[in-house]
């Protein structure tokens, strides 16, 4: 379980590159960028199939799994883009980023899972750190005229948390199925682009490299790692630790000169780190006790 949890967290680490690479990709509209990057993400899965051992027998995929997977990947991005079109980015992003807290709380409904106070407290600390990162020291203003955009952001949070939790219910479905979720998301994004956007392609090689990077990692390998993690890892720890994504993203921007270090970043780092440690507290302590026992033996 520890290995699967770490693999799941690698998805969070890859999502930290999302802001930097998206900014470097130029003026490509959101749905077109989604179509291109998810096509690359599909290629990641197809390449993995070539090197991974073939299963003894084809897995039976319940029809509802297709609905969960495509609804999770495409639905999240569709409603997120819609939210950003209809509400200020700061407030919309904060509402959308309620999904880690929803995963932690919702895990109590999963078979074999037990929700403890430290899981919820860790997720709340992570949310507080995320507020510091997203608000950037400014105030949050939720205005009624943006109610539709806020609602779309709330749907984002509900969709991604539901996708993550329901994926765990179908742990027997191999992670390779994400290949086809990515393919469907790419096609649906292209349809939305043709209906809603004007085509603007990357202007130079650097922007195309940024798009390639997005498709290989944050919009590619990350989804495969996340699927493996939520199916076989500690989902409460993963949920709380997911609040590290906006913090890591900010640290990447600082390291590359696109942002300046501030006290907000330091405060967020402390809150999110404390939340992740608190959420993982029983498992960390049990691992430490096991190591001491082995050393004594």
mmCIF file of C-alpha atoms in Angstrom:
data_model
loop_
_atom_site.group_PDB
_atom_site.id
_atom_site.type_symbol
_atom_site.label_atom_id
_atom_site.label_comp_id
_atom_site.label_asym_id
_atom_site.label_seq_id
_atom_site.Cartn_x
_atom_site.Cartn_y
_atom_site.Cartn_z
ATOM 1 C CA UNK A 1 0.000 0.000 0.000
ATOM 2 C CA UNK A 2 2.858 2.413 0.800
ATOM 3 C CA UNK A 3 4.337 1.920 -2.689
ATOM 4 C CA UNK A 4 0.957 2.507 -4.336
ATOM 5 C CA UNK A 5 0.422 5.643 -2.249
ATOM 6 C CA UNK A 6 3.806 7.004 -3.360
ATOM 7 C CA UNK A 7 2.949 6.256 -6.987
ATOM 8 C CA UNK A 8 -0.332 8.093 -6.508
ATOM 9 C CA UNK A 9 1.504 11.057 -5.002
ATOM 10 C CA UNK A 10 3.792 11.169 -8.041
ATOM 11 C CA UNK A 11 0.679 12.313 -9.930
ATOM 12 C CA UNK A 12 0.399 15.259 -7.526
ATOM 13 C CA UNK A 13 4.062 16.074 -8.187
ATOM 14 C CA UNK A 14 3.462 16.003 -11.950
ATOM 15 C CA UNK A 15 0.372 18.227 -11.622
ATOM 16 C CA UNK A 16 2.702 20.786 -10.028
ATOM 17 C CA UNK A 17 4.128 21.368 -13.535
ATOM 18 C CA UNK A 18 0.698 22.173 -14.960
ATOM 19 C CA UNK A 19 0.790 25.959 -14.430
ATOM 20 C CA UNK A 20 4.349 26.393 -15.730
ATOM 21 C CA UNK A 21 3.860 24.288 -18.857
ATOM 22 C CA UNK A 22 0.408 25.741 -19.595
ATOM 23 C CA UNK A 23 1.825 29.261 -19.399
ATOM 24 C CA UNK A 24 4.706 28.233 -21.677
ATOM 25 C CA UNK A 25 2.319 26.736 -24.252
ATOM 26 C CA UNK A 26 1.251 30.166 -25.508
ATOM 27 C CA UNK A 27 -2.278 31.244 -26.446
ATOM 28 C CA UNK A 28 -3.709 27.816 -27.293
ATOM 29 C CA UNK A 29 -7.391 27.851 -26.197
ATOM 30 C CA UNK A 30 -8.298 25.477 -23.322
ATOM 31 C CA UNK A 31 -10.325 22.843 -25.169
ATOM 32 C CA UNK A 32 -7.817 22.618 -28.034
ATOM 33 C CA UNK A 33 -4.979 22.306 -25.521
ATOM 34 C CA UNK A 34 -6.957 19.579 -23.751
ATOM 35 C CA UNK A 35 -7.565 17.742 -27.046
ATOM 36 C CA UNK A 36 -3.876 17.781 -27.997
ATOM 37 C CA UNK A 37 -2.493 16.893 -24.574
ATOM 38 C CA UNK A 38 -4.964 14.080 -23.929
ATOM 39 C CA UNK A 39 -4.074 12.653 -27.362
ATOM 40 C CA UNK A 40 -0.456 12.594 -26.184
ATOM 41 C CA UNK A 41 -1.645 11.050 -22.903
ATOM 42 C CA UNK A 42 -3.343 8.328 -24.942
ATOM 43 C CA UNK A 43 -0.027 7.647 -26.689
ATOM 44 C CA UNK A 44 1.624 7.304 -23.254
ATOM 45 C CA UNK A 45 -0.810 4.510 -22.403
ATOM 46 C CA UNK A 46 -0.384 2.786 -25.759
ATOM 47 C CA UNK A 47 3.410 2.817 -25.380
ATOM 48 C CA UNK A 48 3.114 1.402 -21.865
ATOM 49 C CA UNK A 49 1.026 -1.467 -23.235
ATOM 50 C CA UNK A 50 3.910 -2.450 -25.517
ATOM 51 C CA UNK A 51 6.371 -2.947 -22.660
ATOM 52 C CA UNK A 52 4.079 -4.213 -19.891
ATOM 53 C CA UNK A 53 3.268 -7.918 -19.586
ATOM 54 C CA UNK A 54 0.026 -9.005 -21.188
ATOM 55 C CA UNK A 55 -2.725 -10.205 -18.804
ATOM 56 C CA UNK A 56 -3.577 -13.914 -18.905
ATOM 57 C CA UNK A 57 -7.170 -13.094 -19.832
ATOM 58 C CA UNK A 58 -8.838 -9.851 -20.939
ATOM 59 C CA UNK A 59 -10.400 -8.003 -18.005
ATOM 60 C CA UNK A 60 -14.166 -7.584 -18.013
ATOM 61 C CA UNK A 61 -14.965 -3.876 -17.873
ATOM 62 C CA UNK A 62 -18.416 -3.040 -16.437
ATOM 63 C CA UNK A 63 -20.201 -0.397 -18.556
ATOM 64 C CA UNK A 64 -20.416 1.952 -15.566
ATOM 65 C CA UNK A 65 -16.603 2.128 -15.461
ATOM 66 C CA UNK A 66 -16.602 3.865 -18.848
ATOM 67 C CA UNK A 67 -19.086 6.412 -17.553
ATOM 68 C CA UNK A 68 -17.013 7.018 -14.407
ATOM 69 C CA UNK A 69 -13.708 7.333 -16.277
ATOM 70 C CA UNK A 70 -14.808 9.530 -19.170
ATOM 71 C CA UNK A 71 -17.078 11.567 -16.899
ATOM 72 C CA UNK A 72 -14.202 12.103 -14.491
ATOM 73 C CA UNK A 73 -11.500 13.125 -16.960
ATOM 74 C CA UNK A 74 -13.551 15.011 -19.552
ATOM 75 C CA UNK A 75 -16.239 16.204 -17.142
ATOM 76 C CA UNK A 76 -13.751 17.784 -14.751
ATOM 77 C CA UNK A 77 -12.019 19.743 -17.502
ATOM 78 C CA UNK A 78 -15.266 20.757 -19.217
ATOM 79 C CA UNK A 79 -16.791 22.184 -16.042
ATOM 80 C CA UNK A 80 -13.498 23.742 -14.926
ATOM 81 C CA UNK A 81 -13.124 25.648 -18.196
ATOM 82 C CA UNK A 82 -16.801 26.662 -17.947
ATOM 83 C CA UNK A 83 -16.246 27.881 -14.372
ATOM 84 C CA UNK A 84 -13.291 30.035 -15.424
ATOM 85 C CA UNK A 85 -15.398 31.596 -18.187
ATOM 86 C CA UNK A 86 -18.134 32.551 -15.722
ATOM 87 C CA UNK A 87 -16.382 33.433 -12.446
ATOM 88 C CA UNK A 88 -13.104 35.011 -11.231
ATOM 89 C CA UNK A 89 -10.230 32.537 -11.467
ATOM 90 C CA UNK A 90 -9.200 32.800 -7.784
ATOM 91 C CA UNK A 91 -12.584 31.929 -6.307
ATOM 92 C CA UNK A 92 -13.404 29.346 -8.993
ATOM 93 C CA UNK A 93 -10.062 27.585 -8.522
ATOM 94 C CA UNK A 94 -10.496 27.485 -4.760
ATOM 95 C CA UNK A 95 -13.968 25.930 -5.020
ATOM 96 C CA UNK A 96 -12.741 23.403 -7.591
ATOM 97 C CA UNK A 97 -9.897 22.488 -5.253
ATOM 98 C CA UNK A 98 -12.276 21.201 -2.618
ATOM 99 C CA UNK A 99 -11.894 17.763 -4.216
ATOM 100 C CA UNK A 100 -9.106 16.508 -1.890
ATOM 101 C CA UNK A 101 -11.276 17.276 1.148
ATOM 102 C CA UNK A 102 -14.245 15.534 -0.514
ATOM 103 C CA UNK A 103 -12.062 12.477 -1.176
ATOM 104 C CA UNK A 104 -10.997 12.289 2.460
ATOM 105 C CA UNK A 105 -14.540 12.694 3.811
ATOM 106 C CA UNK A 106 -16.115 10.497 1.127
ATOM 107 C CA UNK A 107 -13.677 7.675 1.816
ATOM 108 C CA UNK A 108 -15.722 6.891 4.935
ATOM 109 C CA UNK A 109 -18.351 5.434 2.608
ATOM 110 C CA UNK A 110 -15.919 3.029 0.949
ATOM 111 C CA UNK A 111 -15.837 -0.672 1.922
ATOM 112 C CA UNK A 112 -12.966 -1.468 4.267
ATOM 113 C CA UNK A 113 -12.097 2.182 4.881
ATOM 114 C CA UNK A 114 -12.314 3.989 8.215
ATOM 115 C CA UNK A 115 -12.284 7.759 8.442
ATOM 116 C CA UNK A 116 -10.391 9.154 11.434
ATOM 117 C CA UNK A 117 -10.214 12.668 12.855
ATOM 118 C CA UNK A 118 -6.629 13.104 11.707
ATOM 119 C CA UNK A 119 -7.616 12.511 8.061
ATOM 120 C CA UNK A 120 -10.202 15.309 8.166
ATOM 121 C CA UNK A 121 -7.945 17.636 10.187
ATOM 122 C CA UNK A 122 -5.079 17.040 7.755
ATOM 123 C CA UNK A 123 -7.300 17.823 4.760
ATOM 124 C CA UNK A 124 -8.611 21.007 6.408
ATOM 125 C CA UNK A 125 -5.050 22.186 7.098
ATOM 126 C CA UNK A 126 -4.216 21.484 3.464
ATOM 127 C CA UNK A 127 -7.249 23.497 2.348
ATOM 128 C CA UNK A 128 -6.131 26.403 4.549
ATOM 129 C CA UNK A 129 -2.700 26.298 2.925
ATOM 130 C CA UNK A 130 -4.320 26.246 -0.514
ATOM 131 C CA UNK A 131 -6.320 29.371 0.363
ATOM 132 C CA UNK A 132 -3.039 31.166 1.123
ATOM 133 C CA UNK A 133 -1.535 30.069 -2.199
ATOM 134 C CA UNK A 134 -4.520 30.839 -4.425
ATOM 135 C CA UNK A 135 -5.588 34.086 -2.746
ATOM 136 C CA UNK A 136 -1.950 35.384 -2.764
ATOM 137 C CA UNK A 137 -2.562 37.565 0.261
ATOM 138 C CA UNK A 138 -5.649 39.205 -1.229
ATOM 139 C CA UNK A 139 -9.214 38.791 -0.111
ATOM 140 C CA UNK A 140 -11.766 36.359 -1.470
ATOM 141 C CA UNK A 141 -14.985 37.855 -2.797
ATOM 142 C CA UNK A 142 -17.864 35.541 -3.633
ATOM 143 C CA UNK A 143 -20.449 37.598 -5.535
ATOM 144 C CA UNK A 144 -23.936 36.413 -6.465
ATOM 145 C CA UNK A 145 -23.528 37.465 -10.104
ATOM 146 C CA UNK A 146 -20.918 34.722 -10.485
ATOM 147 C CA UNK A 147 -23.156 32.038 -8.970
ATOM 148 C CA UNK A 148 -23.232 29.984 -12.174
ATOM 149 C CA UNK A 149 -19.440 29.927 -12.403
ATOM 150 C CA UNK A 150 -19.156 28.954 -8.727
ATOM 151 C CA UNK A 151 -21.647 26.142 -9.290
ATOM 152 C CA UNK A 152 -19.610 24.851 -12.237
ATOM 153 C CA UNK A 153 -16.476 24.867 -10.041
ATOM 154 C CA UNK A 154 -18.351 22.920 -7.361
ATOM 155 C CA UNK A 155 -19.323 20.349 -10.003
ATOM 156 C CA UNK A 156 -15.594 20.035 -10.822
ATOM 157 C CA UNK A 157 -14.773 19.196 -7.221
ATOM 158 C CA UNK A 158 -17.637 16.719 -6.994
ATOM 159 C CA UNK A 159 -16.744 15.021 -10.284
ATOM 160 C CA UNK A 160 -13.043 14.501 -9.574
ATOM 161 C CA UNK A 161 -13.584 13.322 -6.000
ATOM 162 C CA UNK A 162 -16.333 10.960 -7.189
ATOM 163 C CA UNK A 163 -14.122 9.649 -9.997
ATOM 164 C CA UNK A 164 -11.295 8.964 -7.545
ATOM 165 C CA UNK A 165 -13.505 7.249 -4.962
ATOM 166 C CA UNK A 166 -15.482 5.204 -7.482
ATOM 167 C CA UNK A 167 -12.278 4.082 -9.211
ATOM 168 C CA UNK A 168 -11.342 2.446 -5.918
ATOM 169 C CA UNK A 169 -14.645 0.548 -5.964
ATOM 170 C CA UNK A 170 -13.482 -1.045 -9.232
ATOM 171 C CA UNK A 171 -9.916 -1.806 -8.165
ATOM 172 C CA UNK A 172 -9.936 -4.978 -10.264
ATOM 173 C CA UNK A 173 -10.115 -2.905 -13.466
ATOM 174 C CA UNK A 174 -6.533 -2.507 -14.782
ATOM 175 C CA UNK A 175 -4.999 0.970 -14.919
ATOM 176 C CA UNK A 176 -4.444 0.499 -18.666
ATOM 177 C CA UNK A 177 -8.137 1.419 -19.124
ATOM 178 C CA UNK A 178 -7.099 5.046 -18.520
ATOM 179 C CA UNK A 179 -5.676 4.963 -22.068
ATOM 180 C CA UNK A 180 -9.193 4.904 -23.491
ATOM 181 C CA UNK A 181 -10.465 7.489 -20.993
ATOM 182 C CA UNK A 182 -7.767 9.818 -22.313
ATOM 183 C CA UNK A 183 -8.692 9.032 -25.931
ATOM 184 C CA UNK A 184 -12.373 9.770 -25.315
ATOM 185 C CA UNK A 185 -11.509 12.989 -23.477
ATOM 186 C CA UNK A 186 -9.328 14.101 -26.382
ATOM 187 C CA UNK A 187 -12.120 13.516 -28.911
ATOM 188 C CA UNK A 188 -14.775 15.240 -26.793
ATOM 189 C CA UNK A 189 -12.438 18.181 -26.142
ATOM 190 C CA UNK A 190 -11.835 18.543 -29.874
ATOM 191 C CA UNK A 191 -15.600 18.632 -30.475
ATOM 192 C CA UNK A 192 -15.960 21.356 -27.832
ATOM 193 C CA UNK A 193 -13.089 23.291 -29.394
ATOM 194 C CA UNK A 194 -14.657 23.200 -32.858
ATOM 195 C CA UNK A 195 -17.986 24.356 -31.409
ATOM 196 C CA UNK A 196 -16.790 26.990 -28.946
ATOM 197 C CA UNK A 197 -13.288 28.241 -29.746
ATOM 198 C CA UNK A 198 -11.131 29.785 -32.422
ATOM 199 C CA UNK A 199 -8.120 27.689 -33.387
ATOM 200 C CA UNK A 200 -4.773 29.027 -32.197
ATOM 201 C CA UNK A 201 -1.831 26.628 -32.409
ATOM 202 C CA UNK A 202 1.511 26.918 -30.572
ATOM 203 C CA UNK A 203 3.587 29.612 -32.252
ATOM 204 C CA UNK A 204 7.064 28.095 -32.004
ATOM 205 C CA UNK A 205 9.093 25.029 -31.059
ATOM 206 C CA UNK A 206 9.294 26.052 -27.403
ATOM 207 C CA UNK A 207 5.520 26.212 -27.105
ATOM 208 C CA UNK A 208 5.144 22.848 -28.839
ATOM 209 C CA UNK A 209 7.667 21.379 -26.372
ATOM 210 C CA UNK A 210 5.567 22.755 -23.494
ATOM 211 C CA UNK A 211 2.463 21.104 -24.989
ATOM 212 C CA UNK A 212 4.394 17.842 -25.351
ATOM 213 C CA UNK A 213 5.508 18.104 -21.721
ATOM 214 C CA UNK A 214 1.900 18.629 -20.622
ATOM 215 C CA UNK A 215 0.759 15.557 -22.522
ATOM 216 C CA UNK A 216 3.579 13.364 -21.219
ATOM 217 C CA UNK A 217 3.272 14.273 -17.518
ATOM 218 C CA UNK A 218 0.450 16.388 -15.975
ATOM 219 C CA UNK A 219 -2.090 15.377 -18.631
ATOM 220 C CA UNK A 220 -0.571 11.976 -19.341
ATOM 221 C CA UNK A 221 1.386 9.793 -16.938
ATOM 222 C CA UNK A 222 -0.166 11.574 -13.939
ATOM 223 C CA UNK A 223 -3.599 10.095 -14.619
ATOM 224 C CA UNK A 224 -2.218 6.563 -14.802
ATOM 225 C CA UNK A 225 -0.289 7.063 -11.553
ATOM 226 C CA UNK A 226 -3.353 8.545 -9.845
ATOM 227 C CA UNK A 227 -5.531 5.618 -10.930
ATOM 228 C CA UNK A 228 -3.030 3.127 -9.527
ATOM 229 C CA UNK A 229 -2.711 5.101 -6.290
ATOM 230 C CA UNK A 230 -6.404 5.517 -5.522
ATOM 231 C CA UNK A 231 -7.075 1.857 -6.303
ATOM 232 C CA UNK A 232 -4.287 0.329 -4.221
ATOM 233 C CA UNK A 233 -2.903 3.045 -1.940
ATOM 234 C CA UNK A 234 -4.101 4.874 1.175
ATOM 235 C CA UNK A 235 -6.813 7.089 -0.281
ATOM 236 C CA UNK A 236 -7.177 9.301 2.820
ATOM 237 C CA UNK A 237 -3.458 10.121 2.843
ATOM 238 C CA UNK A 238 -3.531 10.711 -0.922
ATOM 239 C CA UNK A 239 -6.496 13.049 -0.580
ATOM 240 C CA UNK A 240 -4.866 15.165 2.125
ATOM 241 C CA UNK A 241 -1.474 15.140 0.378
ATOM 242 C CA UNK A 242 -3.089 16.354 -2.862
ATOM 243 C CA UNK A 243 -3.200 19.839 -1.404
ATOM 244 C CA UNK A 244 0.544 19.895 -2.044
ATOM 245 C CA UNK A 245 -0.123 20.376 -5.784
ATOM 246 C CA UNK A 246 -0.758 24.167 -5.720
ATOM 247 C CA UNK A 247 2.128 24.621 -3.303
ATOM 248 C CA UNK A 248 4.543 22.586 -5.440
ATOM 249 C CA UNK A 249 3.284 24.438 -8.508
ATOM 250 C CA UNK A 250 4.084 27.774 -6.855
ATOM 251 C CA UNK A 251 7.525 26.535 -5.802
ATOM 252 C CA UNK A 252 8.224 25.467 -9.402
ATOM 253 C CA UNK A 253 7.202 28.938 -10.625
ATOM 254 C CA UNK A 254 9.498 30.531 -8.023
ATOM 255 C CA UNK A 255 12.402 28.264 -8.973
ATOM 256 C CA UNK A 256 12.006 29.151 -12.652
ATOM 257 C CA UNK A 257 11.696 32.890 -12.007
ATOM 258 C CA UNK A 258 7.987 33.224 -12.830
ATOM 259 C CA UNK A 259 6.980 34.074 -9.241
ATOM 260 C CA UNK A 260 8.487 35.609 -6.132
ATOM 261 C CA UNK A 261 8.788 33.901 -2.717
ATOM 262 C CA UNK A 262 6.415 35.382 -0.134
ATOM 263 C CA UNK A 263 5.332 34.783 3.458
ATOM 264 C CA UNK A 264 2.127 33.288 2.061
ATOM 265 C CA UNK A 265 4.169 30.553 0.401
ATOM 266 C CA UNK A 266 6.036 29.822 3.628
ATOM 267 C CA UNK A 267 2.770 29.712 5.610
ATOM 268 C CA UNK A 268 1.138 27.468 3.004
ATOM 269 C CA UNK A 269 4.163 25.166 3.056
ATOM 270 C CA UNK A 270 3.873 24.755 6.833
ATOM 271 C CA UNK A 271 0.107 24.201 6.769
ATOM 272 C CA UNK A 272 0.113 21.714 3.887
ATOM 273 C CA UNK A 273 3.110 19.801 5.242
ATOM 274 C CA UNK A 274 1.529 19.600 8.691
ATOM 275 C CA UNK A 275 -1.745 18.453 7.153
ATOM 276 C CA UNK A 276 -0.079 15.695 5.138
ATOM 277 C CA UNK A 277 1.874 14.450 8.172
ATOM 278 C CA UNK A 278 -1.250 14.548 10.333
ATOM 279 C CA UNK A 279 -3.281 12.616 7.769
ATOM 280 C CA UNK A 280 -0.560 9.957 7.525
ATOM 281 C CA UNK A 281 0.164 9.944 11.291
ATOM 282 C CA UNK A 282 -0.970 6.402 12.234
ATOM 283 C CA UNK A 283 0.772 4.879 9.214
ATOM 284 C CA UNK A 284 3.984 6.811 9.814
ATOM 285 C CA UNK A 285 4.073 5.790 13.474
ATOM 286 C CA UNK A 286 3.299 2.149 12.706
ATOM 287 C CA UNK A 287 6.114 2.124 10.122
ATOM 288 C CA UNK A 288 8.504 3.619 12.669
ATOM 289 C CA UNK A 289 7.515 1.031 15.280
ATOM 290 C CA UNK A 290 8.018 -1.736 12.727
ATOM 291 C CA UNK A 291 11.479 -0.445 11.884
ATOM 292 C CA UNK A 292 12.445 -0.335 15.560
ATOM 293 C CA UNK A 293 11.132 -3.875 16.063
ATOM 294 C CA UNK A 294 13.197 -5.169 13.153
ATOM 295 C CA UNK A 295 16.282 -3.374 14.479
ATOM 296 C CA UNK A 296 15.768 -4.886 17.953
ATOM 297 C CA UNK A 297 15.374 -8.339 16.484
#
